[in-house]
Amino acid sequence: MSDADAVVVEDRCLIGSMSTSLQRVVVGTGSLVGATALLTEGTVVPPRSRGLGAPAAVAPHPDPDAFAEGLRRGVATYVANAARYRSDMERID
């Protein structure tokens, strides 16, 4: 595979679990790819947009500022939960 076939994910994106991106996909800054979404070859998710479904339907959010804030809060929650889970884990043998 050459660099021309690479998948590009720009800054501040949230990529859902079990999503699949084929060749030459670009996910723009501040975008969301839903869990189990399928981004087919050559799909472009513009900045502050959503890619949802299989195959993914790409659409801008009607309120980009609210979308960006919601995405920021969601990521912060993921990070806080990961730290909490890590600190609360106990080894069981």
Coordinates of C-alpha atoms in Angstrom, one line a residue, residues 3-86:
D3 CA 0.9 6.6 1.1
A4 CA -1.8 7.6 -1.5
D5 CA -3.9 4.8 -0.1
A6 CA -3.6 5.8 3.5
V7 CA -6.5 6.8 5.8
V8 CA -6.1 10.3 7.3
V9 CA -7.7 11.2 10.6
E10 CA -7.1 14.9 11.5
D11 CA -7.1 16.4 15.0
R12 CA -9.8 16.2 17.7
C13 CA -11.8 13.4 16.1
L14 CA -13.8 10.7 17.8
I15 CA -13.7 7.3 16.1
G16 CA -16.3 4.9 17.3
S17 CA -15.5 1.3 18.2
M18 CA -15.6 -1.3 15.4
S19 CA -15.8 1.3 12.7
T20 CA -14.0 0.4 9.4
S21 CA -12.2 2.8 7.1
L22 CA -11.2 1.6 3.6
Q23 CA -8.5 3.2 1.4
R24 CA -8.2 6.9 0.8
V25 CA -10.6 8.0 3.6
V26 CA -10.2 11.4 5.2
V27 CA -11.8 12.3 8.5
G28 CA -11.6 16.1 9.0
T29 CA -10.8 18.0 12.2
G30 CA -13.4 17.7 15.0
S31 CA -15.5 15.0 13.3
L32 CA -17.2 11.9 14.6
V33 CA -17.3 8.5 13.1
G34 CA -20.0 6.4 14.6
A35 CA -19.5 2.9 16.2
T36 CA -19.6 0.2 13.5
A37 CA -19.7 2.8 10.7
L38 CA -18.2 1.8 7.3
L39 CA -16.3 4.5 5.5
T40 CA -16.0 3.2 2.0
E41 CA -13.0 3.9 -0.3
G42 CA -12.5 7.6 -0.9
T43 CA -15.0 8.8 1.7
V44 CA -14.3 12.4 3.0
V45 CA -15.9 13.4 6.3
P46 CA -15.5 17.2 6.3
P47 CA -14.4 19.1 9.4
R48 CA -17.0 19.1 12.2
S49 CA -19.2 16.5 10.5
R50 CA -20.5 13.0 11.2
G51 CA -20.0 9.7 9.4
L52 CA -22.7 7.3 10.6
G53 CA -24.0 4.0 9.3
A54 CA -22.9 1.2 7.0
P55 CA -22.1 2.4 4.5
A56 CA -21.6 5.7 6.2
A57 CA -23.8 8.7 5.4
V58 CA -21.8 11.9 5.9
A59 CA -23.5 15.0 7.1
P60 CA -22.5 18.3 8.8
H61 CA -24.0 19.0 12.1
P62 CA -26.7 21.7 12.1
D63 CA -25.1 23.5 15.0
P64 CA -21.3 23.1 14.5
D65 CA -20.4 24.9 17.7
A66 CA -22.7 22.8 19.9
F67 CA -21.3 19.7 18.1
A68 CA -17.7 20.6 18.8
E69 CA -18.5 21.3 22.5
G70 CA -20.4 18.0 22.8
L71 CA -17.5 16.1 21.2
R72 CA -15.1 17.8 23.6
R73 CA -17.2 16.8 26.6
G74 CA -17.5 13.2 25.3
V75 CA -13.8 12.8 24.9
A76 CA -13.2 14.3 28.3
T77 CA -15.6 11.7 29.8
Y78 CA -13.8 8.9 28.1
V79 CA -10.5 10.0 29.4
A80 CA -11.8 10.5 33.0
N81 CA -13.4 7.1 33.0
A82 CA -10.3 5.4 31.7
A83 CA -8.2 7.0 34.5
R84 CA -10.9 6.0 37.1
Y85 CA -11.1 2.4 35.8
R86 CA -7.3 2.1 35.8

